[in-house]
């Protein structure tokens, strides 16, 4: 096993002076979200409750009062689910547990409750691929796999189901009597997906064929980032990083949970949680900062092929590049903006969110637009060229492509 220890001697301290630099607050340039002659308006009585992200050219919509339906990117309705049917992502306890979308052209939908569910796999036309009677605890399809409990003999037993509805042999199922846990099928990342060993209460990784590749030996774990590393917690409670072979790239040594890698950088803290460090993939410290209570240091995020972060210091949010330098200060209109976060980023702009209030800035710090979310479950994901904000879809030019309006009568 290859072990790369963190090299304290490689620590490069940049300090607050470089952070503050000579940057100035950029002027506000409001373009705002705007309709055009090509904007499609969809009128729905009582409005919409959920506006989903586009996936494969289709998005799911839930009216406030009405059945789920699917639209294409031109705003044309493709089909509507029968009464009382819902996507499997939607549960009784958490109505929008995760983003509702197709998985490579397939979707698991369900109806019923109280352990008497009926489930179906449908395609992008709404056609039924396979139907399952008398099932329970049905998950959505995620990279071609779902889990459901089926009655076998006199017992409810969990099984893996593929996108065609066939049972997939898998040795990684939950033991009997574990019905009180919520099933979850994790996304494939770097060719692997997380799984949970309910008997030992540990985490491991499996491949697309439901075969265990990295044993479930971690107390906690996260999916792999596009940097090829995953953050894991060993049984002693310390955090480190593994590669896709399961070997430690950075040995467990951190008391506090570590950040994910973005563009070769990850945020960690000392055991007090007060000093922030950034490390590279070789485990070397490349930046150290001890902020006061008014400073907020965020993880980096992808912005196209670049990485940026937005840190708050000096009473103002600042765009920080991968050299830990402030690119620009964001104009602050109200103290609430200071504690915001980046909820979505593209190569050209990002959304800075505080509660339901959102502002869009370019990476030079110019404010382009602002809007208020009308959907608490909207994740502001920029997907396939469009971003949903709860009442409409807008493109990267901030043009409203599809909008939803309540009828007058």
CSV table of C-alpha atoms in Angstrom, one decimal:
chain,number,residue,atom,x,y,z
A,1,UNK,CA,0.0,0.0,0.0
A,2,UNK,CA,1.4,3.3,-1.0
A,3,UNK,CA,1.5,5.7,1.9
A,4,UNK,CA,2.1,9.4,1.4
A,5,UNK,CA,2.5,11.3,4.7
A,6,UNK,CA,1.7,15.0,4.9
A,7,UNK,CA,4.9,17.0,4.8
A,8,UNK,CA,4.7,19.8,7.3
A,9,UNK,CA,8.0,21.2,6.0
A,10,UNK,CA,6.3,21.9,2.7
A,11,UNK,CA,3.8,24.3,4.3
A,12,UNK,CA,3.4,27.6,2.4
A,13,UNK,CA,1.8,30.3,4.5
A,14,UNK,CA,0.3,33.0,2.4
A,15,UNK,CA,-1.4,35.0,5.2
A,16,UNK,CA,-4.2,37.6,5.2
A,17,UNK,CA,-2.2,40.4,3.5
A,18,UNK,CA,-2.1,38.5,0.2
A,19,UNK,CA,-5.8,37.7,0.5
A,20,UNK,CA,-6.9,41.3,1.0
A,21,UNK,CA,-4.5,42.5,-1.7
A,22,UNK,CA,-5.5,45.5,-3.7
A,23,UNK,CA,-8.7,44.3,-5.2
A,24,UNK,CA,-11.6,46.7,-5.3
A,25,UNK,CA,-15.4,46.1,-5.3
A,26,UNK,CA,-16.7,45.7,-8.8
A,27,UNK,CA,-19.5,47.8,-10.1
A,28,UNK,CA,-23.0,46.3,-10.2
A,29,UNK,CA,-24.0,45.5,-13.8
A,30,UNK,CA,-27.5,44.2,-13.7
A,31,UNK,CA,-28.7,42.4,-16.8
A,32,UNK,CA,-31.3,40.4,-14.8
A,33,UNK,CA,-33.4,37.4,-15.9
A,34,UNK,CA,-35.5,38.5,-18.9
A,35,UNK,CA,-38.0,37.1,-21.3
A,36,UNK,CA,-37.6,37.1,-25.0
A,37,UNK,CA,-39.9,36.6,-28.0
A,38,UNK,CA,-38.9,32.9,-27.8
A,39,UNK,CA,-39.9,32.5,-24.1
A,40,UNK,CA,-42.4,29.6,-23.7
A,41,UNK,CA,-45.1,30.3,-21.1
A,42,UNK,CA,-46.9,27.4,-19.4
A,43,UNK,CA,-50.0,28.3,-17.5
A,44,UNK,CA,-50.9,26.0,-14.6
A,45,UNK,CA,-53.8,26.6,-12.2
A,46,UNK,CA,-52.3,27.3,-8.7
A,47,UNK,CA,-48.8,27.3,-10.1
A,48,UNK,CA,-46.0,24.7,-9.7
A,49,UNK,CA,-44.5,23.1,-6.6
A,50,UNK,CA,-41.4,21.5,-8.2
A,51,UNK,CA,-39.4,22.4,-11.3
A,52,UNK,CA,-36.8,19.7,-12.0
A,53,UNK,CA,-33.4,19.8,-13.8
A,54,UNK,CA,-33.1,18.7,-17.4
A,55,UNK,CA,-31.7,15.3,-18.0
A,56,UNK,CA,-31.6,13.8,-21.5
A,57,UNK,CA,-33.6,16.7,-22.8
A,58,UNK,CA,-36.5,16.2,-20.3
A,59,UNK,CA,-37.5,17.6,-17.0
A,60,UNK,CA,-40.1,16.7,-14.4
A,61,UNK,CA,-42.7,19.2,-13.2
A,62,UNK,CA,-45.1,18.9,-10.2
A,63,UNK,CA,-48.1,21.3,-10.2
A,64,UNK,CA,-49.2,22.5,-6.8
A,65,UNK,CA,-52.5,20.6,-7.4
A,66,UNK,CA,-52.1,18.0,-10.0
A,67,UNK,CA,-50.2,15.1,-11.4
A,68,UNK,CA,-46.5,14.9,-12.3
A,69,UNK,CA,-45.7,15.5,-15.9
A,70,UNK,CA,-42.6,15.7,-18.2
A,71,UNK,CA,-41.6,18.6,-20.6
A,72,UNK,CA,-38.9,18.8,-23.2
A,73,UNK,CA,-36.5,21.8,-23.6
A,74,UNK,CA,-39.0,23.6,-25.8
A,75,UNK,CA,-41.6,23.5,-23.0
A,76,UNK,CA,-43.8,20.9,-24.7
A,77,UNK,CA,-45.6,18.4,-22.4
A,78,UNK,CA,-44.5,14.8,-23.2
A,79,UNK,CA,-46.7,12.8,-20.9
A,80,UNK,CA,-48.4,12.9,-17.4
A,81,UNK,CA,-48.2,10.2,-14.7
A,82,UNK,CA,-51.5,8.6,-13.8
A,83,UNK,CA,-53.3,9.9,-10.7
A,84,UNK,CA,-51.5,9.2,-7.4
A,85,UNK,CA,-48.3,7.9,-9.1
A,86,UNK,CA,-45.0,9.7,-8.3
A,87,UNK,CA,-41.3,9.3,-9.0
A,88,UNK,CA,-39.6,6.9,-6.6
A,89,UNK,CA,-37.4,9.8,-5.3
A,90,UNK,CA,-40.5,11.3,-3.7
A,91,UNK,CA,-41.4,9.8,-0.3
A,92,UNK,CA,-44.0,10.4,2.3
A,93,UNK,CA,-41.6,11.8,4.8
A,94,UNK,CA,-39.5,13.9,2.4
A,95,UNK,CA,-41.5,15.0,-0.6
A,96,UNK,CA,-38.4,15.9,-2.7
A,97,UNK,CA,-35.7,13.7,-1.3
A,98,UNK,CA,-33.4,14.3,-4.3
A,99,UNK,CA,-33.4,15.7,-7.8
A,100,UNK,CA,-36.1,14.0,-9.8
A,101,UNK,CA,-34.9,12.9,-13.3
A,102,UNK,CA,-34.4,10.0,-15.7
A,103,UNK,CA,-31.5,7.6,-15.3
A,104,UNK,CA,-30.2,7.0,-18.9
A,105,UNK,CA,-33.8,7.1,-20.2
A,106,UNK,CA,-35.4,5.1,-17.4
A,107,UNK,CA,-37.4,6.0,-14.3
A,108,UNK,CA,-38.8,4.1,-11.4
A,109,UNK,CA,-42.3,5.4,-10.4
A,110,UNK,CA,-44.5,4.2,-7.5
A,111,UNK,CA,-48.0,4.4,-6.1
A,112,UNK,CA,-49.4,3.4,-2.7
A,113,UNK,CA,-47.9,3.4,0.7
A,114,UNK,CA,-48.0,1.4,4.0
A,115,UNK,CA,-45.9,-1.5,2.6
A,116,UNK,CA,-48.4,-2.0,-0.2
A,117,UNK,CA,-46.7,-0.2,-3.1
A,118,UNK,CA,-46.8,-0.8,-6.8
A,119,UNK,CA,-43.8,0.2,-8.8
A,120,UNK,CA,-43.1,0.5,-12.5
A,121,UNK,CA,-40.0,1.2,-14.6
A,122,UNK,CA,-41.0,3.6,-17.5
A,123,UNK,CA,-39.1,5.0,-20.5
A,124,UNK,CA,-39.0,8.6,-21.7
A,125,UNK,CA,-42.3,8.2,-23.5
A,126,UNK,CA,-44.1,7.1,-20.3
A,127,UNK,CA,-44.3,3.5,-21.5
A,128,UNK,CA,-44.1,0.7,-18.9
A,129,UNK,CA,-41.0,-1.5,-19.1
A,130,UNK,CA,-41.9,-3.6,-16.2
A,131,UNK,CA,-44.4,-3.5,-13.3
A,132,UNK,CA,-43.9,-4.8,-9.8
A,133,UNK,CA,-46.9,-5.6,-7.5
A,134,UNK,CA,-46.8,-5.7,-3.7
A,135,UNK,CA,-43.4,-4.2,-3.1
A,136,UNK,CA,-42.0,-1.7,-0.5
A,137,UNK,CA,-39.1,0.6,0.1
A,138,UNK,CA,-38.5,1.2,-3.6
A,139,UNK,CA,-35.6,3.5,-4.5
A,140,UNK,CA,-35.0,5.4,-7.8
A,141,UNK,CA,-32.8,4.0,-10.5
A,142,UNK,CA,-29.3,5.3,-10.1
A,143,UNK,CA,-26.8,4.5,-12.8
A,144,UNK,CA,-28.8,1.5,-13.7
A,145,UNK,CA,-29.6,0.0,-10.3
A,146,UNK,CA,-32.5,0.3,-7.8
A,147,UNK,CA,-33.4,-1.5,-4.6
A,148,UNK,CA,-36.8,-2.7,-3.5
A,149,UNK,CA,-38.2,-5.2,-1.0
A,150,UNK,CA,-40.2,-8.1,-2.4
A,151,UNK,CA,-42.1,-10.8,-0.5
A,152,UNK,CA,-40.2,-14.1,-0.7
A,153,UNK,CA,-41.8,-16.9,1.2
A,154,UNK,CA,-43.0,-15.2,4.3
A,155,UNK,CA,-40.3,-12.5,4.5
A,156,UNK,CA,-39.7,-9.1,2.9
A,157,UNK,CA,-36.3,-9.3,1.4
A,158,UNK,CA,-34.3,-6.5,-0.5
A,159,UNK,CA,-33.2,-7.1,-4.1
A,160,UNK,CA,-31.3,-5.1,-6.6
A,161,UNK,CA,-33.2,-4.4,-9.9
A,162,UNK,CA,-31.6,-3.3,-13.1
A,163,UNK,CA,-33.0,-0.8,-15.6
A,164,UNK,CA,-34.9,-3.6,-17.4
A,165,UNK,CA,-36.5,-4.8,-14.2
A,166,UNK,CA,-34.4,-7.9,-13.8
A,167,UNK,CA,-33.0,-8.9,-10.4
A,168,UNK,CA,-29.2,-8.5,-10.1
A,169,UNK,CA,-27.3,-11.0,-7.9
A,170,UNK,CA,-25.5,-9.0,-5.3
A,171,UNK,CA,-23.8,-10.0,-2.1
A,172,UNK,CA,-24.0,-6.5,-0.7
A,173,UNK,CA,-27.7,-6.5,0.5
A,174,UNK,CA,-28.9,-5.5,3.9
A,175,UNK,CA,-29.5,-8.2,6.4
A,176,UNK,CA,-33.0,-9.3,7.5
A,177,UNK,CA,-34.7,-7.1,9.9
A,178,UNK,CA,-33.1,-3.9,8.7
A,179,UNK,CA,-36.3,-2.4,7.4
A,180,UNK,CA,-35.9,0.7,9.6
A,181,UNK,CA,-33.0,1.9,7.4
A,182,UNK,CA,-33.6,3.9,4.3
A,183,UNK,CA,-32.3,2.3,1.2
A,184,UNK,CA,-30.0,4.3,-1.1
A,185,UNK,CA,-28.2,3.5,-4.3
A,186,UNK,CA,-25.3,5.8,-4.8
A,187,UNK,CA,-24.1,7.3,-8.1
A,188,UNK,CA,-21.1,5.8,-9.9
A,189,UNK,CA,-18.1,8.1,-9.5
A,190,UNK,CA,-14.8,7.2,-11.1
A,191,UNK,CA,-16.1,3.7,-11.9
A,192,UNK,CA,-17.2,3.0,-8.3
A,193,UNK,CA,-20.1,3.6,-6.0
A,194,UNK,CA,-20.6,3.6,-2.3
A,195,UNK,CA,-22.4,0.9,-0.4
A,196,UNK,CA,-23.2,0.4,3.3
A,197,UNK,CA,-22.6,-2.8,5.2
A,198,UNK,CA,-25.6,-2.6,7.7
A,199,UNK,CA,-24.3,-5.5,9.7
A,200,UNK,CA,-20.9,-4.0,10.5
A,201,UNK,CA,-22.1,-0.4,10.0
A,202,UNK,CA,-19.2,0.3,7.7
A,203,UNK,CA,-18.8,1.8,4.2
A,204,UNK,CA,-17.1,0.3,1.1
A,205,UNK,CA,-17.2,0.7,-2.7
A,206,UNK,CA,-18.6,-1.6,-5.4
A,207,UNK,CA,-18.5,-1.6,-9.2
A,208,UNK,CA,-21.3,-1.4,-11.8
A,209,UNK,CA,-21.9,-5.2,-11.5
A,210,UNK,CA,-22.7,-4.9,-7.8
A,211,UNK,CA,-19.4,-6.5,-6.9
A,212,UNK,CA,-17.4,-5.3,-3.8
A,213,UNK,CA,-14.1,-3.8,-5.0
A,214,UNK,CA,-13.0,-1.9,-1.9
A,215,UNK,CA,-14.0,-3.7,1.3
A,216,UNK,CA,-16.4,-2.0,3.7
A,217,UNK,CA,-13.9,-1.1,6.3
A,218,UNK,CA,-14.6,2.6,6.8
A,219,UNK,CA,-16.6,4.3,9.5
A,220,UNK,CA,-17.7,6.9,7.1
A,221,UNK,CA,-16.9,7.6,3.4
A,222,UNK,CA,-17.8,9.8,0.4
A,223,UNK,CA,-17.9,9.3,-3.3
A,224,UNK,CA,-14.8,9.8,-5.4
A,225,UNK,CA,-14.2,13.2,-6.9
A,226,UNK,CA,-13.1,13.8,-10.4
A,227,UNK,CA,-9.6,14.2,-9.0
A,228,UNK,CA,-9.7,10.4,-8.4
A,229,UNK,CA,-9.6,10.5,-4.5
A,230,UNK,CA,-12.3,9.9,-1.9
A,231,UNK,CA,-12.4,11.1,1.6
A,232,UNK,CA,-12.8,8.3,4.2
A,233,UNK,CA,-12.9,7.9,8.0
A,234,UNK,CA,-11.1,5.0,9.5
A,235,UNK,CA,-12.3,3.0,12.5
A,236,UNK,CA,-10.3,5.2,14.8
A,237,UNK,CA,-12.2,8.2,13.7
A,238,UNK,CA,-9.5,9.9,11.7
A,239,UNK,CA,-10.0,11.2,8.1
A,240,UNK,CA,-7.8,10.6,5.1
A,241,UNK,CA,-8.1,10.0,1.3
A,242,UNK,CA,-8.0,6.8,-0.8
A,243,UNK,CA,-7.5,6.2,-4.5
A,244,UNK,CA,-9.6,4.0,-6.7
A,245,UNK,CA,-7.5,1.0,-5.7
A,246,UNK,CA,-8.5,1.4,-2.1
A,247,UNK,CA,-5.0,2.5,-1.1
A,248,UNK,CA,-4.4,5.5,1.1
A,249,UNK,CA,-3.1,8.4,-1.0
A,250,UNK,CA,-3.1,10.6,2.2
A,251,UNK,CA,-3.0,8.7,5.5
A,252,UNK,CA,-5.8,9.2,8.1
A,253,UNK,CA,-4.6,11.9,10.4
A,254,UNK,CA,-7.3,14.5,10.5
A,255,UNK,CA,-9.7,14.7,13.5
A,256,UNK,CA,-12.3,16.8,11.7
A,257,UNK,CA,-14.0,15.8,8.5
A,258,UNK,CA,-12.0,16.9,5.5
A,259,UNK,CA,-13.2,18.5,2.3
A,260,UNK,CA,-13.4,17.0,-1.2
A,261,UNK,CA,-10.7,17.6,-3.8
A,262,UNK,CA,-11.4,20.1,-6.5
A,263,UNK,CA,-8.7,20.8,-9.1
A,264,UNK,CA,-6.0,19.3,-6.9
A,265,UNK,CA,-6.9,21.2,-3.7
A,266,UNK,CA,-8.9,20.1,-0.6
A,267,UNK,CA,-9.7,22.0,2.6
A,268,UNK,CA,-8.8,20.6,6.0
A,269,UNK,CA,-8.6,22.0,9.5
A,270,UNK,CA,-6.6,21.3,12.7
A,271,UNK,CA,-8.3,19.4,15.5
A,272,UNK,CA,-9.6,22.7,17.1
A,273,UNK,CA,-11.3,23.5,13.8
A,274,UNK,CA,-9.9,27.0,14.0
A,275,UNK,CA,-6.9,26.9,11.5
A,276,UNK,CA,-7.7,26.2,7.9
A,277,UNK,CA,-5.3,24.5,5.5
A,278,UNK,CA,-5.5,23.5,1.9
A,279,UNK,CA,-3.5,20.4,0.8
A,280,UNK,CA,-2.6,19.0,-2.7
A,281,UNK,CA,-3.0,15.4,-3.9
A,282,UNK,CA,0.5,14.6,-2.6
A,283,UNK,CA,-0.7,15.5,0.9
A,284,UNK,CA,1.5,18.7,1.1
A,285,UNK,CA,0.2,21.8,2.8
A,286,UNK,CA,0.1,24.6,0.3
A,287,UNK,CA,-1.9,27.2,2.3
A,288,UNK,CA,-2.6,28.0,5.9
A,289,UNK,CA,-5.0,30.6,7.3
A,290,UNK,CA,-6.2,31.2,10.9
A,291,UNK,CA,-9.4,33.3,10.5
A,292,UNK,CA,-11.3,35.1,13.1
A,293,UNK,CA,-15.0,34.6,13.7
A,294,UNK,CA,-15.9,37.0,10.9
A,295,UNK,CA,-14.1,35.0,8.2
A,296,UNK,CA,-15.7,32.1,6.3
A,297,UNK,CA,-13.4,29.9,4.2
A,298,UNK,CA,-15.3,27.7,1.7
A,299,UNK,CA,-14.2,24.7,-0.3
A,300,UNK,CA,-13.2,25.3,-4.0
A,301,UNK,CA,-15.7,24.4,-6.7
A,302,UNK,CA,-15.5,23.7,-10.4
A,303,UNK,CA,-16.2,26.6,-12.8
A,304,UNK,CA,-15.8,25.0,-16.2
A,305,UNK,CA,-12.2,23.8,-16.2
A,306,UNK,CA,-11.1,26.3,-13.5
A,307,UNK,CA,-11.7,26.3,-9.7
A,308,UNK,CA,-12.7,29.2,-7.5
A,309,UNK,CA,-14.1,29.7,-4.0
A,310,UNK,CA,-15.9,32.6,-2.3
A,311,UNK,CA,-14.5,33.5,1.1
A,312,UNK,CA,-15.9,36.1,3.4
A,313,UNK,CA,-13.4,38.4,5.2
A,314,UNK,CA,-13.1,42.1,5.8
A,315,UNK,CA,-16.9,42.1,6.0
A,316,UNK,CA,-17.2,41.2,2.3
A,317,UNK,CA,-17.4,38.1,0.1
A,318,UNK,CA,-14.4,37.7,-2.1
A,319,UNK,CA,-13.8,35.5,-5.2
A,320,UNK,CA,-10.6,33.5,-4.5
A,321,UNK,CA,-8.6,31.8,-7.3
A,322,UNK,CA,-6.5,28.6,-7.1
A,323,UNK,CA,-3.4,30.8,-6.1
A,324,UNK,CA,-5.4,31.9,-3.0
A,325,UNK,CA,-5.6,35.5,-4.3
A,326,UNK,CA,-8.7,37.6,-4.2
A,327,UNK,CA,-9.9,38.2,-7.7
A,328,UNK,CA,-12.7,40.6,-6.7
A,329,UNK,CA,-14.9,41.7,-3.9
A,330,UNK,CA,-18.6,41.2,-4.3
A,331,UNK,CA,-20.9,44.2,-3.7
A,332,UNK,CA,-22.8,43.7,-0.4
A,333,UNK,CA,-26.4,44.8,-0.3
A,334,UNK,CA,-27.5,43.9,3.2
A,335,UNK,CA,-25.8,42.0,5.9
A,336,UNK,CA,-27.6,38.8,4.9
A,337,UNK,CA,-25.4,38.5,1.8
A,338,UNK,CA,-22.3,38.0,3.9
A,339,UNK,CA,-23.3,34.6,5.0
A,340,UNK,CA,-24.3,33.3,1.6
A,341,UNK,CA,-22.8,30.4,-0.3
A,342,UNK,CA,-22.2,29.4,-3.9
A,343,UNK,CA,-25.1,27.1,-4.9
A,344,UNK,CA,-24.2,26.7,-8.6
A,345,UNK,CA,-21.4,27.6,-10.9
A,346,UNK,CA,-20.7,27.7,-14.7
A,347,UNK,CA,-17.6,28.7,-16.6
A,348,UNK,CA,-19.0,32.2,-16.9
A,349,UNK,CA,-21.0,32.9,-13.7
A,350,UNK,CA,-22.1,31.6,-10.3
A,351,UNK,CA,-25.2,31.9,-8.1
A,352,UNK,CA,-24.6,33.3,-4.6
A,353,UNK,CA,-27.5,32.1,-2.4
A,354,UNK,CA,-28.7,33.2,1.0
A,355,UNK,CA,-32.0,31.4,1.9
A,356,UNK,CA,-34.4,32.2,-1.0
A,357,UNK,CA,-32.5,35.2,-2.2
A,358,UNK,CA,-30.1,34.6,-5.1
A,359,UNK,CA,-27.6,36.8,-6.9
A,360,UNK,CA,-25.7,35.9,-10.1
A,361,UNK,CA,-22.1,37.2,-10.5
A,362,UNK,CA,-19.5,36.6,-13.2
A,363,UNK,CA,-16.1,35.5,-12.1
A,364,UNK,CA,-14.8,39.1,-12.2
A,365,UNK,CA,-17.3,40.1,-9.5
A,366,UNK,CA,-19.9,41.9,-11.6
A,367,UNK,CA,-23.4,41.3,-10.5
A,368,UNK,CA,-25.5,40.2,-13.5
A,369,UNK,CA,-28.9,39.4,-12.0
A,370,UNK,CA,-30.9,38.6,-8.8
A,371,UNK,CA,-34.0,36.7,-8.1
A,372,UNK,CA,-36.0,35.0,-5.3
A,373,UNK,CA,-36.5,31.3,-5.3
A,374,UNK,CA,-40.1,30.2,-5.1
A,375,UNK,CA,-39.3,26.5,-4.6
A,376,UNK,CA,-37.6,25.4,-1.4
A,377,UNK,CA,-36.3,22.2,-3.1
A,378,UNK,CA,-34.8,23.9,-6.1
A,379,UNK,CA,-31.1,23.2,-6.2
A,380,UNK,CA,-30.3,25.8,-8.8
A,381,UNK,CA,-28.5,23.2,-10.9
A,382,UNK,CA,-27.3,24.3,-14.4
A,383,UNK,CA,-28.1,21.2,-16.4
A,384,UNK,CA,-27.9,20.8,-20.2
A,385,UNK,CA,-27.8,24.6,-20.7
A,386,UNK,CA,-30.7,25.5,-18.5
A,387,UNK,CA,-31.1,26.4,-14.8
A,388,UNK,CA,-34.3,26.0,-12.8
A,389,UNK,CA,-35.2,28.6,-10.1
A,390,UNK,CA,-38.6,27.3,-9.1
A,391,UNK,CA,-40.8,29.3,-11.5
A,392,UNK,CA,-38.8,29.2,-14.7
A,393,UNK,CA,-35.8,28.0,-16.7
A,394,UNK,CA,-33.1,30.4,-17.8
A,395,UNK,CA,-30.0,29.9,-20.0
A,396,UNK,CA,-26.5,31.0,-19.5
A,397,UNK,CA,-27.3,34.3,-21.2
A,398,UNK,CA,-29.9,34.9,-18.4
A,399,UNK,CA,-32.7,34.6,-20.9
A,400,UNK,CA,-35.9,32.9,-19.6
A,401,UNK,CA,-36.6,30.0,-21.9
A,402,UNK,CA,-39.6,28.5,-20.1
A,403,UNK,CA,-41.7,30.2,-17.5
A,404,UNK,CA,-44.6,28.9,-15.4
A,405,UNK,CA,-47.6,31.1,-14.5
A,406,UNK,CA,-50.7,30.7,-12.3
A,407,UNK,CA,-53.9,31.1,-14.2
A,408,UNK,CA,-56.1,34.1,-13.4
A,409,UNK,CA,-59.3,32.1,-12.9
